[in-house]
Each structure stands twice: as structure tokens, then as C-alpha cells.
Amino acid sequence: MQAPPPEPSQTLSYSIVDSSSHSGKYSPRNILIDNPADQGSRWSTSVQSNSNHWILLRLNNLAVLKTITFGKYHKSHPCTMKEFKVFVGTKPEHLTEVLHASLRNDSIPETFSIKHINNIGLCFPARYIKILPLSAHGQSFNSSIWHVSMTGIADEVYVDGVKRTYDEFRETQVLRHVLKHLRQRRLLTPYQSILSRSNLQVEHPLVSKLHQCIVLQGDWDQAIDLLNDISDAGLFDSYLHLCQPYAVWKQIHDTDDDGDIPPLRGGHAMCIDHVNGLIYLFGGWDGVKSLDDFWVYDIKKGRWSRLSRATSREHNAPGPRSCHKMVHDSKTGCIYVLGRLGDDEAQDSGPARSGADAPSTPTPSSSSKPVSSEFYRYHIESAKWTCLNYDAASSNGPPLIFDHQMVMDSEAQMLYVFGGRVVDGDWNSLKFSGLYSYSVQINKWRLLQHPDNSSHASVMIPSRFGHSMVLEPNTRTLYIFAGQRDSKYLSDMYAYDIATNTTTEIFSNFTSAGGPEACFTQRAVIDPRLHEIYVFCGLTRNPQQNGSSTYLPSEPSNWVYRYHPRPGQWTKMLSELDISPATNGFGSGTGEVGESGGNGEGGDYDSLEEPVPRYAHQVVYDPSTRTVYMHGGNAGMVGPLERSLRDGIGEETQTEQDPQPADGNSDGEGAEREKRLDDFWKMSLVRPSTKEIIRQAKYRLRQQQFREMCDQKPAVEALSFLQNEVSSVVDHSNPKEAEVFRSLLTHLVMASPLDSLPTPLAEEDLVEDEAGTPPRKRTRATTPSSSTSGAATGGGMVVEEFSASPSTNGIGKPLTNGFGTSTNGQANGHGHDHMSAHRRAPSSSSLKAGINLGVDKDRLQSTVDPIELEVLSSSSSYAAQSSLAAPISQKKFQRRNEVFESLLEFIAREAKQPEGSLLDFMDVDMGMDHL
């Protein structure tokens, strides 16, 4: 039964279960009462305690916990908890970390989103909450929690459905780990029996077939043929998306009918109508004046058209401006424009207060003019402008701002604006804007987060300007990151959940998480289908000068951020100039674009081109072709000092916080000028092709095939296979692959067939029952002690008795069952060959009350499972090789299994066995406590 839609979140009641020792009168029960004026109304950790501090709460009813709010004292206090962690679960002894964050030392309560959905999208319930204070704001002070409140979904029917679904998920995951462990240990009979009884789909049928071909049969040709089937089924696509891509840029030289293009500029605005393939461009700063020309580029026709030479001459249209923003609404066919930094505001600002690329003069205006935040809409079909608000601030909207960000949710008919610097005529202090929404349907603004952090609704996103913001439409999440606040460039990232009005900090410093440097006026676009954000960096700081010098990198710094699952992964885009011409970057030598790579175009390596580094540029994204379009921007200072400026040795280049006077308005002889651009580019990301993935997989298979040939075939035949079959799938320009290939020859020289060849089965050892079932080995004891156990247990190969009928218990069923979730685990260790494995009973010191702690993995893997004989006898390739060939040795089984699991690297997580090993669960603290 499917759970009904959840009710809105409500306040959850709870009780105090237990805590670590507390200080004096500051008992745990104090957090139940919100009394910010009472300094004693708090739980305070004991200074004398040397153990970890914690407090355990219990919800009165099972619920889906969504937020936790910490109240505070009415003013800053050194004991206020700073860093903390939160754990939740249905049992106090089994809790999972869901939050690691920090509180500010102020009087404003803070609310944090609690993770309540796992990495595959399943919601999970909670009953117990454990809070661990890690530090206080005052050094050497004990931590205090003043008040705790929580919200979530407590509807009994809904929560019961969540619990039932999550319990089924846990049961399935445990069983899948058990199955993986059994198969790794060569216990195929119980493995197949569990599959038959549970009807569990542990992996894609093609992956199960691949395991059978590689590990059980050694049928290398069939395994290679399966790679094409796996590729056709799309099982390589996820891996391709995660590969480090390289950017293929191509400059667009199209013009309008008169041969014109939009002239050079920076700080302009662009938006795209991806349904009709149209890119709109408006305004900007050309180094002398603000612009108000309006253009459109037709992607299909490859042609520019000028919609207006000067919108200021049109009725209800915007005037000249820069550092504004523009979005397209695909549902109504309209364009919205908000914000500006025009010539008048820049004159008021003076030389040290201009925008990222905006007009500035060294002489401030002598008088302040009233400012207003106009909000415009352009109707594409009628080609008419409408001024929706002459001053949006008077309608509860944002004040006049610049270098903000704006996105459009066309489906919900909502527009969102965040950040930006406020223009109010007072340039002696920095003022920032907050987070606003605008409803198209009712023409109404709403303030969602105040810039002075006075909102109690959510974790606050620090205000900023020159940042990036994109909308994830599927989850209705805003991603906000980077930019500048005061004199600091930022490298943080926040996710704002529109539905719940809650904010989550994803990175406090994405640079330390493998992402780009803190940057200003970077641009970003999103591809929701690939769960990727593409970031094109702008200005950064010189770390060698304590971050005080602003400069443009000498090479483009562009990144891919894959945001699911959180916290996500940063990957730098390679430049096409960095890619080897011999291999075109991924060893294929073909330059073929992968299925997830978009429309990147190859071409002559010597004629490759890419845009110069810049800031104050604009980018838009066409999701239908996965193509980024970029226009214009500011290339920084040019002239004799360009190199030293870019390296941060000389004076700073123009920044929003402290631009140089020589930004285009100093006309003296030899003066440094910033270079505005008029170039127009398109870019596609190229990833490895499926052919390249298949080549790498073939190489791994051929390596193992060659190693086995060294043990079984004449050296001349093995050498010929190495020179032809193996060499043909090696990327000889790749140093690592070439080194492994050369080492294979050493394996041929060092091979010892007598030690590694399994003993063939004698003909009399193969029997066939009356029903005509496949031959199986007759059980024989190899030692006196084993003759009564029903199975051979000596140092040689062992085959246990097997008489159950496959037709009645499902054991003979082909190993091709189903799907799974998660990622690849590895085989555990290399073990020992069965010929030399030592068999010893565990000593008395290793036993606990009848529990045998000495299970021998090598013995398990050296025992041939009856299913192996059935699979081998049914294989035409096996029968063709030798009707008397023996089952594989323990070492060979393990090596084949390692090859198989190495290929799972390329397989989608939902189509293969779960991540990690069952043994990993024994290493967690809870498991160790119970040993």
C-alpha cells in the first residue's frame, strides 16, 4: 500500500532520555523551555568530564525529522555551542549522522535542515536524536544548548508507510551484501538457492552473465561480446558522465543581415529560449558608456538580429545599464529584466565602488539622485516592453541592485532573486540584498531571507554579490555559491529548498573539497538531466599575496560540479589543448564523442582555439544539445604590464570592490586599458566514448587470458597472443598501460605451469546419473579423517557431495538474475594457492564458548562448488577445450573474480552488486563492541 502524500511539517514533541554529565544547575531538561532572557535556561556540559559530551532526545512518536532549531541567549555568550553534530535513528544504539554544522554567536535562533532522504531517494524515519557539542564559541568554555525544537512529519499513516518501505530496503540491502559475500567465497550453491527463494534481483542479468563467463567458464570471447550488449543497454552511461571531460570550444562568426554583430562589452545580460533556439542579449558597458541595444541570435539559422538600437527610445522600456540580470519564461514567452548600474550611479560611486564591469569615473557626482528599482517585462510575440514596477522595493521587492542573480521557474511561474549590492547613493558602506521571490500570476514580491540575517525561518545564506545561482527544477532547489562579501572572495555553496524554505550549507570551502579557487563574477549553468553544474570562473585572489591581489588566471579555469548525491563532486574541465593529439585525450585515438558528451567537434589539433580568460562575461545553456554559449566580457588589463597584472605582481585589475581608475576612462598616452570583448563562442563537453570503455575492459580481460595461457599453453602460443591480441587493445601512448603491457612479458618468463596448472580429472571420476544430468565428480576422501565427513578436506582440490535436483530447488538455474543498487566492492586479499594452503585448527585462545573464530577463507575458495561443474559442462567453449579439464584452482578463481569486479567500475551503480564488503560491517564501532 502506497503511503498518502505527507502533511505539512509540524512541531515535534520530545523528551530527554539521557546525557553526559552536566555542569551545576544547567540540567538537560532546560532545553525544553525557550527562555532567551534567562542565562540559567540551558544545558551545559561538565568542564570536569573527560568523555565526549552528548544529549539524547526521544520523539514522542516516530516521525520523519526535517529541521532542528537551536534557540540562543538574548545576546552573544561564550558558552554558546559552536560546532556540533546531530545523529538520528529508530534505536539509540544505532544512529546515523545527519548534520555537521556550526552556530553563530548571536541572539538569533538558527534552523538547520536534517537529512531525511538517503542517497537513493528513500525517506527514513527517526525516533531518537543525539546531539554532540564539539566546541563552544569561547575558548576553554563548556558548551551550552539553550533550547531545541524540531519539526517534521508525524502523520501516523504516512510515517508507517515510510518505515515499512525503509525496513524492506534495509532487508534487501543486507541480503544483497550476503549474496555478494557468498559469491566471492565460491559458495555458489547457497548463493543460487537464496536467489531462487527470495526472487531477489541482485544485479542486471547481463552483469550476472558476465560473471559466469569470466569467473566460472573463462570464456573470454563471449565475455568480450557481452561488453557490446552491456553498452547497448546503457550500463556504461553513468560512468561516462563521471569521467573528467574536456571542453571543445568553437568561435561563432555569424553576423546579422548587414554584417554586424553585438559590439564589445562586459557586464551585459543574456538569456536563452532553448525551445525555439534563440539567445537574447541586452545592455552592458563598453568601457566608455552603458549600452541599451537589444539583440537576438538564432541558433538554427546561425544569424544575429538587432531588435533595438536603443531601448531607451521605446515606451516603457529599460534605459542603458550594466550588471543587470535577464531571464526567459518559456511558459509565457516573456523576458524579465531587473537591476542596473548606469552611468549616473557609477558617477555617484566614484572609482572605488563600480560593478564587476561597469561605468566608473575618477570624479564622484556632486549630488545624490533618488534611485528606483525598475522591473521590466518584454513580450517576445508582440515585441513590446512593460514596466511592471517603477520601484520594486515599494512593492516589497528588492531595492535597486547590481551584480545580483536571478532565475526563473517557468513551471511554477515563480522568479527568484538573490544578493547583489544595493544602490542607494551612500557609497561609504556596503549594503547587500536578500532572497526574494516574484509570482508572475499575481504580480507579487515576497522576501524569503533578509540580508541582515534577521530571519528565523532557515539557515541564512550570507549576502554577497558577483556570485552564481542556478535552479534545479526537479527538486526545486536553488544552488548559490561563490562571489564576494566585503573584501573577501567566497568559496562556499548553499542549497535552498523552495518548498520548505530551508537552507543547507553544502560546502563552507569548496576549494578544500577539490573545487575551484574562491572567485568573483564566475558564471554557472545547470543540466538537471545529468545532475551537473558548469562553472566558468572569473576573477580570483593571489594566494601568494595573502589574497589581497586580484587577477585573472593565465589559463581558463572551468569546472563541472556533479551535485547528486550530496555533497557532490568537483571535476576540472580539461582544455582541448591539454589533450594528446595521438589519443585525443582518452586513449581511443578516434576523438569520438561519448554518448554523454554533447556535440563537441573535433578537428585539426594544430587549429584548436579557445576563449581567453575573462570576467563580467555571460553564458547560457541549451539542454537539448548540451551546448554552452558565451559572449563578451572583460579580459583585464592590456599593455606593457599585462603579464605582471595577471600574475598578481603589479597593481590589481579592476574588481567590484576596488577597481583601478584606468578602466577605460583614462585616455592618457601609454595608459593601461581593460579590454572588453565581442567574441561569441559555443562549447561542448567531451567524455570518453563507449568504444574507449570497451577497449579498456578488453585489455583487462586479455591480460587475465594471457596469464592463464602462460600456465596452460606453449610459450610460443602465449607470446603470439601477447603480441597480437593483447597489444591491439593497449593504448601505447598511455604510460601506465604501456608499463603494464611490458610487465606481462615478465609473467611469461616467470610462469611455472607445474605449480599453477590444476590436476585434470580422471575419466573414471566423472559420473552421469540415470536421468542424464551433466557429469559430476564422485566424492572421494583424501585423508582418513575426511572420509567420514562426506567431503574431501585435504590439501588438494575438494569437491563436495551434491545430489539435489536443480529442477526442484532452483540450483541449476542460470546465474542471470536481476538488478541491484550501489557501487563496486573488491575481492578481499589474494589468498594462497590451494596446493600450499595450510590447514590448522584454531587454538583454544581464539575460541569463545563454542564459537569457531578460525574460519579459513582460502579453504572456502579452494572447494569447488557443484554449480561450477554444471556451468562448465554446459559451456560449449569449455567442452571444446577439453572434456576432462579440471575446475579452476582457488588462486585462479580469485584472480578471475578480481578481474570481474574491476570491470564493475564501468557499470551503473543501480545495475551491479552493492558497494563495499560484508566484512566492512565488522569494523564499525558497534560491531567491534559485540565481538
Coordinates of C-alpha atoms in Angstrom, one line a residue, residues 15-360:
S15 CA 11.6 14.1 26.0
I16 CA 15.1 13.9 27.4
V17 CA 16.4 10.3 27.5
D18 CA 19.9 10.8 28.8
S19 CA 23.0 12.9 28.5
S20 CA 26.7 13.2 29.5
S21 CA 27.4 14.9 32.8
H22 CA 26.3 18.5 33.1
S23 CA 27.6 21.5 34.9
G24 CA 25.8 22.6 38.1
K25 CA 22.2 23.6 37.7
Y26 CA 22.3 23.5 33.9
S27 CA 20.5 20.2 33.5
P28 CA 19.3 18.7 30.2
R29 CA 15.7 19.4 30.9
N30 CA 16.4 23.2 30.5
I31 CA 16.5 22.8 26.7
L32 CA 12.7 22.0 26.7
I33 CA 11.9 25.7 27.5
D34 CA 12.7 28.6 25.3
N35 CA 13.7 31.4 27.6
P36 CA 16.4 33.5 26.0
A37 CA 16.3 36.1 28.8
D38 CA 17.3 33.5 31.4
Q39 CA 21.0 32.7 31.5
G40 CA 20.3 29.6 33.5
S41 CA 17.8 28.2 31.0
R42 CA 20.3 25.9 29.2
W43 CA 22.1 22.5 29.3
S44 CA 25.8 22.9 29.9
T45 CA 28.4 20.3 29.5
S46 CA 30.6 19.4 32.5
V47 CA 34.0 21.0 32.4
Q48 CA 35.4 18.2 34.5
S49 CA 34.2 15.5 32.2
N50 CA 36.8 13.9 30.0
S51 CA 34.4 11.9 27.9
N52 CA 32.5 13.1 24.8
H53 CA 29.6 15.4 25.5
W54 CA 26.2 14.4 24.2
I55 CA 22.5 14.6 24.9
L56 CA 19.9 12.1 23.7
L57 CA 16.4 13.0 22.8
R58 CA 13.4 10.8 22.1
L59 CA 10.4 11.9 20.0
N60 CA 7.1 11.1 21.5
N61 CA 6.1 9.5 18.2
L62 CA 8.0 8.1 15.3
A63 CA 8.4 10.8 12.7
V64 CA 10.3 12.0 9.6
L65 CA 12.5 14.6 11.1
K66 CA 13.1 17.6 8.8
T67 CA 14.5 20.5 10.8
I68 CA 16.1 21.2 14.1
T69 CA 16.2 24.7 15.6
F70 CA 18.6 25.9 18.3
G71 CA 17.5 28.8 20.5
K72 CA 20.0 31.2 22.0
Y73 CA 20.6 33.6 24.8
H74 CA 19.4 37.2 24.2
K75 CA 22.9 38.3 23.5
S76 CA 26.2 36.7 22.5
H77 CA 27.6 34.3 25.1
P78 CA 31.0 32.4 25.2
C79 CA 29.3 29.2 26.2
T80 CA 27.0 29.1 23.1
M81 CA 27.6 25.9 21.3
K82 CA 29.6 26.4 18.1
E83 CA 30.4 23.3 16.2
F84 CA 28.1 20.3 16.6
K85 CA 26.9 17.0 15.1
V86 CA 23.4 15.5 15.0
F87 CA 22.6 11.8 14.8
V88 CA 19.2 10.1 14.3
G89 CA 17.8 6.6 14.3
T90 CA 15.0 4.4 15.4
K91 CA 17.1 2.8 18.2
P92 CA 19.5 4.7 20.5
E93 CA 22.3 2.2 19.8
H94 CA 22.0 2.5 16.0
L95 CA 22.2 6.2 15.0
T96 CA 23.3 7.8 11.7
E97 CA 25.0 11.3 11.3
V98 CA 22.6 13.6 9.5
L99 CA 24.1 17.1 10.3
H100 CA 27.5 18.6 11.0
A101 CA 27.3 22.4 11.3
S102 CA 28.1 25.5 13.4
L103 CA 26.1 28.1 15.2
R104 CA 26.8 31.8 15.1
N105 CA 27.5 33.6 18.4
D106 CA 24.5 35.9 18.3
S107 CA 20.9 36.1 19.7
I108 CA 19.1 34.8 16.5
P109 CA 17.8 31.2 16.7
E110 CA 19.1 29.1 13.8
T111 CA 17.2 26.3 12.0
F112 CA 19.0 23.5 10.1
S113 CA 17.7 21.1 7.6
I114 CA 18.0 17.5 8.7
K115 CA 18.9 14.9 6.1
H116 CA 15.9 12.5 6.0
I117 CA 16.3 11.0 2.5
N118 CA 19.1 8.6 1.7
N119 CA 21.3 8.5 -1.4
I120 CA 18.9 6.6 -3.5
G121 CA 16.0 8.8 -2.6
L122 CA 14.2 6.8 0.2
C123 CA 12.8 8.7 3.1
F124 CA 13.7 7.3 6.6
P125 CA 12.0 7.7 10.0
A126 CA 13.6 8.8 13.3
R127 CA 12.7 8.3 17.0
Y128 CA 16.0 9.2 18.7
I129 CA 18.1 12.3 18.2
K130 CA 21.6 12.6 19.6
I131 CA 23.4 16.0 19.7
L132 CA 27.1 16.2 20.2
P133 CA 28.5 19.6 21.0
L134 CA 32.1 19.7 19.7
S135 CA 33.1 23.2 20.7
A136 CA 31.9 26.5 22.3
H137 CA 32.5 30.0 21.0
G138 CA 34.6 30.8 24.0
Q139 CA 37.9 29.1 24.2
S140 CA 38.1 26.8 27.3
F141 CA 34.4 27.3 28.0
N142 CA 32.0 24.4 28.3
S143 CA 29.3 24.2 25.6
S144 CA 25.7 25.2 26.2
I145 CA 22.5 24.5 24.4
W146 CA 19.7 26.9 25.3
H147 CA 16.7 25.5 23.6
V148 CA 15.9 22.8 21.0
S149 CA 12.8 22.5 18.8
M150 CA 12.2 20.2 15.9
T151 CA 9.8 19.9 13.0
G152 CA 8.8 17.0 10.8
I153 CA 6.0 14.8 9.5
A154 CA 4.3 12.9 12.3
D155 CA 1.2 11.7 10.4
E156 CA 0.8 8.1 11.6
V157 CA -0.3 6.6 8.2
Y158 CA 2.4 8.3 6.3
V159 CA 5.2 7.5 8.8
D160 CA 4.2 3.9 9.0
G161 CA 4.5 3.7 5.2
V162 CA 7.9 5.3 5.3
K163 CA 9.1 2.9 8.0
R164 CA 7.7 -0.2 6.1
T165 CA 9.4 0.8 2.9
Y166 CA 12.7 1.7 4.6
D167 CA 12.7 -1.6 6.5
E168 CA 12.2 -3.5 3.2
F169 CA 15.1 -1.5 1.7
R170 CA 17.4 -2.4 4.7
E171 CA 16.4 -6.1 4.5
T172 CA 17.1 -6.1 0.8
Q173 CA 20.5 -4.4 1.1
V174 CA 21.7 -6.8 3.8
L175 CA 20.7 -9.8 1.7
R176 CA 22.4 -8.3 -1.4
H177 CA 25.6 -7.9 0.7
V178 CA 25.3 -11.5 1.9
L179 CA 24.9 -12.7 -1.7
K180 CA 27.9 -10.8 -2.8
H181 CA 30.0 -12.3 0.0
L182 CA 28.8 -15.8 -0.8
R183 CA 29.8 -15.5 -4.5
Q184 CA 33.2 -14.1 -3.6
R185 CA 33.8 -17.1 -1.3
R186 CA 32.8 -19.6 -4.0
L187 CA 29.7 -20.6 -2.1
L188 CA 27.6 -20.7 -5.3
T189 CA 25.0 -23.3 -4.2
P190 CA 23.7 -21.3 -1.2
Y191 CA 24.0 -18.1 -3.4
Q192 CA 21.8 -19.6 -6.1
S193 CA 19.4 -21.1 -3.5
I194 CA 18.8 -17.7 -1.9
L195 CA 18.2 -16.1 -5.3
S196 CA 15.6 -18.7 -6.1
R197 CA 13.8 -18.5 -2.8
S198 CA 13.8 -14.7 -2.4
N199 CA 13.3 -13.8 -6.1
L200 CA 15.8 -11.0 -5.4
Q201 CA 17.3 -9.1 -8.3
V202 CA 20.9 -8.6 -7.2
E203 CA 22.2 -7.2 -10.5
H204 CA 21.4 -6.8 -14.2
P205 CA 21.2 -10.1 -16.0
L206 CA 24.0 -9.1 -18.3
V207 CA 26.3 -8.5 -15.4
S208 CA 25.4 -11.9 -13.9
K209 CA 26.2 -13.4 -17.3
L210 CA 29.5 -11.6 -17.4
H211 CA 30.4 -13.1 -14.0
Q212 CA 29.6 -16.6 -15.3
C213 CA 31.7 -16.1 -18.5
I214 CA 34.7 -14.7 -16.7
V215 CA 34.9 -16.4 -13.3
L216 CA 33.2 -19.8 -13.8
Q217 CA 33.9 -20.5 -17.5
G218 CA 36.9 -18.4 -18.5
D219 CA 35.1 -17.8 -21.8
W220 CA 36.9 -14.7 -22.8
D221 CA 35.5 -14.3 -26.3
Q222 CA 31.9 -14.5 -25.0
A223 CA 32.8 -12.0 -22.2
I224 CA 34.1 -9.5 -24.8
D225 CA 30.9 -10.0 -26.9
L226 CA 28.9 -9.2 -23.8
L227 CA 30.6 -5.8 -23.4
N228 CA 28.8 -4.6 -26.5
D229 CA 25.4 -5.8 -25.1
I230 CA 26.2 -4.1 -21.8
S231 CA 27.0 -0.9 -23.7
D232 CA 23.8 -1.1 -25.8
A233 CA 21.8 -1.5 -22.5
G234 CA 23.2 1.9 -21.3
L235 CA 25.0 0.4 -18.3
F236 CA 28.2 2.4 -19.1
D237 CA 26.4 5.8 -19.3
S238 CA 26.7 6.7 -15.6
Y239 CA 30.5 6.1 -15.7
L240 CA 30.9 8.2 -18.8
H241 CA 29.1 11.1 -17.0
L242 CA 31.6 10.9 -14.1
C243 CA 34.7 10.9 -16.3
Q244 CA 36.8 14.0 -16.4
P245 CA 35.7 15.8 -19.5
Y246 CA 37.5 18.2 -21.8
A247 CA 35.9 21.3 -23.3
V248 CA 35.7 21.8 -27.1
W249 CA 35.3 25.4 -27.9
K250 CA 34.4 26.9 -31.3
Q251 CA 34.1 30.6 -32.1
I252 CA 30.9 31.7 -33.8
H253 CA 31.5 34.3 -36.5
D254 CA 27.8 34.7 -37.6
T255 CA 26.5 38.2 -38.2
D256 CA 23.2 39.9 -38.9
D257 CA 22.0 40.7 -42.5
D258 CA 24.1 43.9 -42.5
G259 CA 27.3 42.0 -41.4
D260 CA 27.1 43.4 -37.9
I261 CA 27.5 41.7 -34.5
P262 CA 26.9 42.9 -30.9
P263 CA 29.9 45.2 -30.2
L264 CA 32.4 44.6 -27.4
R265 CA 31.0 44.8 -23.9
G266 CA 31.1 43.4 -20.4
G267 CA 28.5 43.3 -17.6
H268 CA 25.7 42.6 -20.1
A269 CA 22.8 40.2 -19.7
M270 CA 21.8 37.1 -21.7
C271 CA 19.1 34.5 -21.6
I272 CA 18.1 31.6 -23.8
D273 CA 14.8 30.3 -25.2
H274 CA 16.0 26.8 -25.7
V275 CA 12.7 25.6 -27.1
N276 CA 13.0 27.9 -30.1
G277 CA 16.8 28.1 -30.2
L278 CA 17.0 31.8 -29.5
I279 CA 19.6 33.7 -27.4
Y280 CA 18.8 37.3 -26.2
L281 CA 21.5 39.8 -25.3
F282 CA 20.9 43.3 -23.7
G283 CA 23.0 46.2 -22.4
G284 CA 26.4 46.2 -20.8
W285 CA 29.4 48.5 -20.5
D286 CA 31.8 49.0 -23.5
G287 CA 34.5 50.8 -21.4
V288 CA 33.1 54.3 -22.1
K289 CA 29.3 54.2 -21.6
S290 CA 26.4 51.9 -20.7
L291 CA 24.6 50.3 -23.6
D292 CA 20.9 49.7 -24.3
D293 CA 21.0 47.8 -27.5
F294 CA 18.9 44.6 -27.8
W295 CA 19.9 41.6 -29.9
V296 CA 18.8 38.0 -30.6
Y297 CA 20.8 35.1 -32.0
D298 CA 19.0 32.3 -33.9
I299 CA 21.0 29.1 -33.2
K300 CA 19.4 27.1 -36.1
K301 CA 19.8 29.8 -38.7
G302 CA 23.2 31.0 -37.4
R303 CA 22.3 34.6 -37.6
W304 CA 22.2 37.7 -35.3
S305 CA 19.3 40.2 -35.4
R306 CA 19.2 43.6 -33.7
L307 CA 15.8 44.0 -32.1
S308 CA 16.5 47.6 -30.9
R309 CA 19.4 50.0 -31.3
A310 CA 18.3 51.8 -28.1
T311 CA 15.5 50.6 -25.9
S312 CA 15.6 53.9 -24.0
R313 CA 13.7 55.4 -27.1
E314 CA 10.9 52.9 -26.7
H315 CA 7.8 53.2 -24.5
N316 CA 8.1 51.6 -21.0
A317 CA 11.5 50.1 -21.9
P318 CA 14.7 50.0 -19.8
G319 CA 17.4 52.5 -20.4
P320 CA 21.2 52.0 -20.6
R321 CA 22.7 49.7 -17.9
S322 CA 25.2 47.1 -16.9
C323 CA 25.5 44.5 -14.2
H324 CA 21.8 43.7 -14.5
K325 CA 20.1 40.3 -15.0
M326 CA 17.7 38.9 -17.5
V327 CA 15.7 35.6 -17.6
H328 CA 13.4 33.9 -20.1
D329 CA 10.0 32.4 -19.2
S330 CA 9.3 29.5 -21.6
K331 CA 5.7 29.2 -20.5
T332 CA 4.6 32.7 -21.3
G333 CA 7.2 33.7 -23.9
C334 CA 8.4 36.7 -21.9
I335 CA 11.7 38.1 -20.7
Y336 CA 12.2 39.8 -17.3
V337 CA 14.9 42.4 -16.6
L338 CA 15.9 43.6 -13.1
G339 CA 18.7 45.8 -11.7
R340 CA 21.3 48.1 -13.1
L341 CA 24.4 50.1 -12.6
G342 CA 24.1 53.0 -15.0
D343 CA 26.3 56.0 -15.7
D344 CA 24.6 58.1 -13.1
E345 CA 25.1 55.6 -10.3
A346 CA 28.7 55.0 -11.3
Q347 CA 29.4 58.7 -11.1
D348 CA 28.0 58.7 -7.6
S349 CA 30.0 55.7 -6.7
G350 CA 33.4 57.0 -7.5
P351 CA 36.4 55.0 -8.8
A352 CA 36.4 52.5 -5.9
R353 CA 32.7 51.4 -6.0
S354 CA 31.9 50.3 -9.5
G355 CA 30.5 47.0 -10.5
A356 CA 32.2 43.9 -11.9
D357 CA 32.3 45.6 -15.3
A358 CA 30.5 48.9 -15.1
P359 CA 31.0 52.6 -15.8
S360 CA 33.2 54.4 -13.4

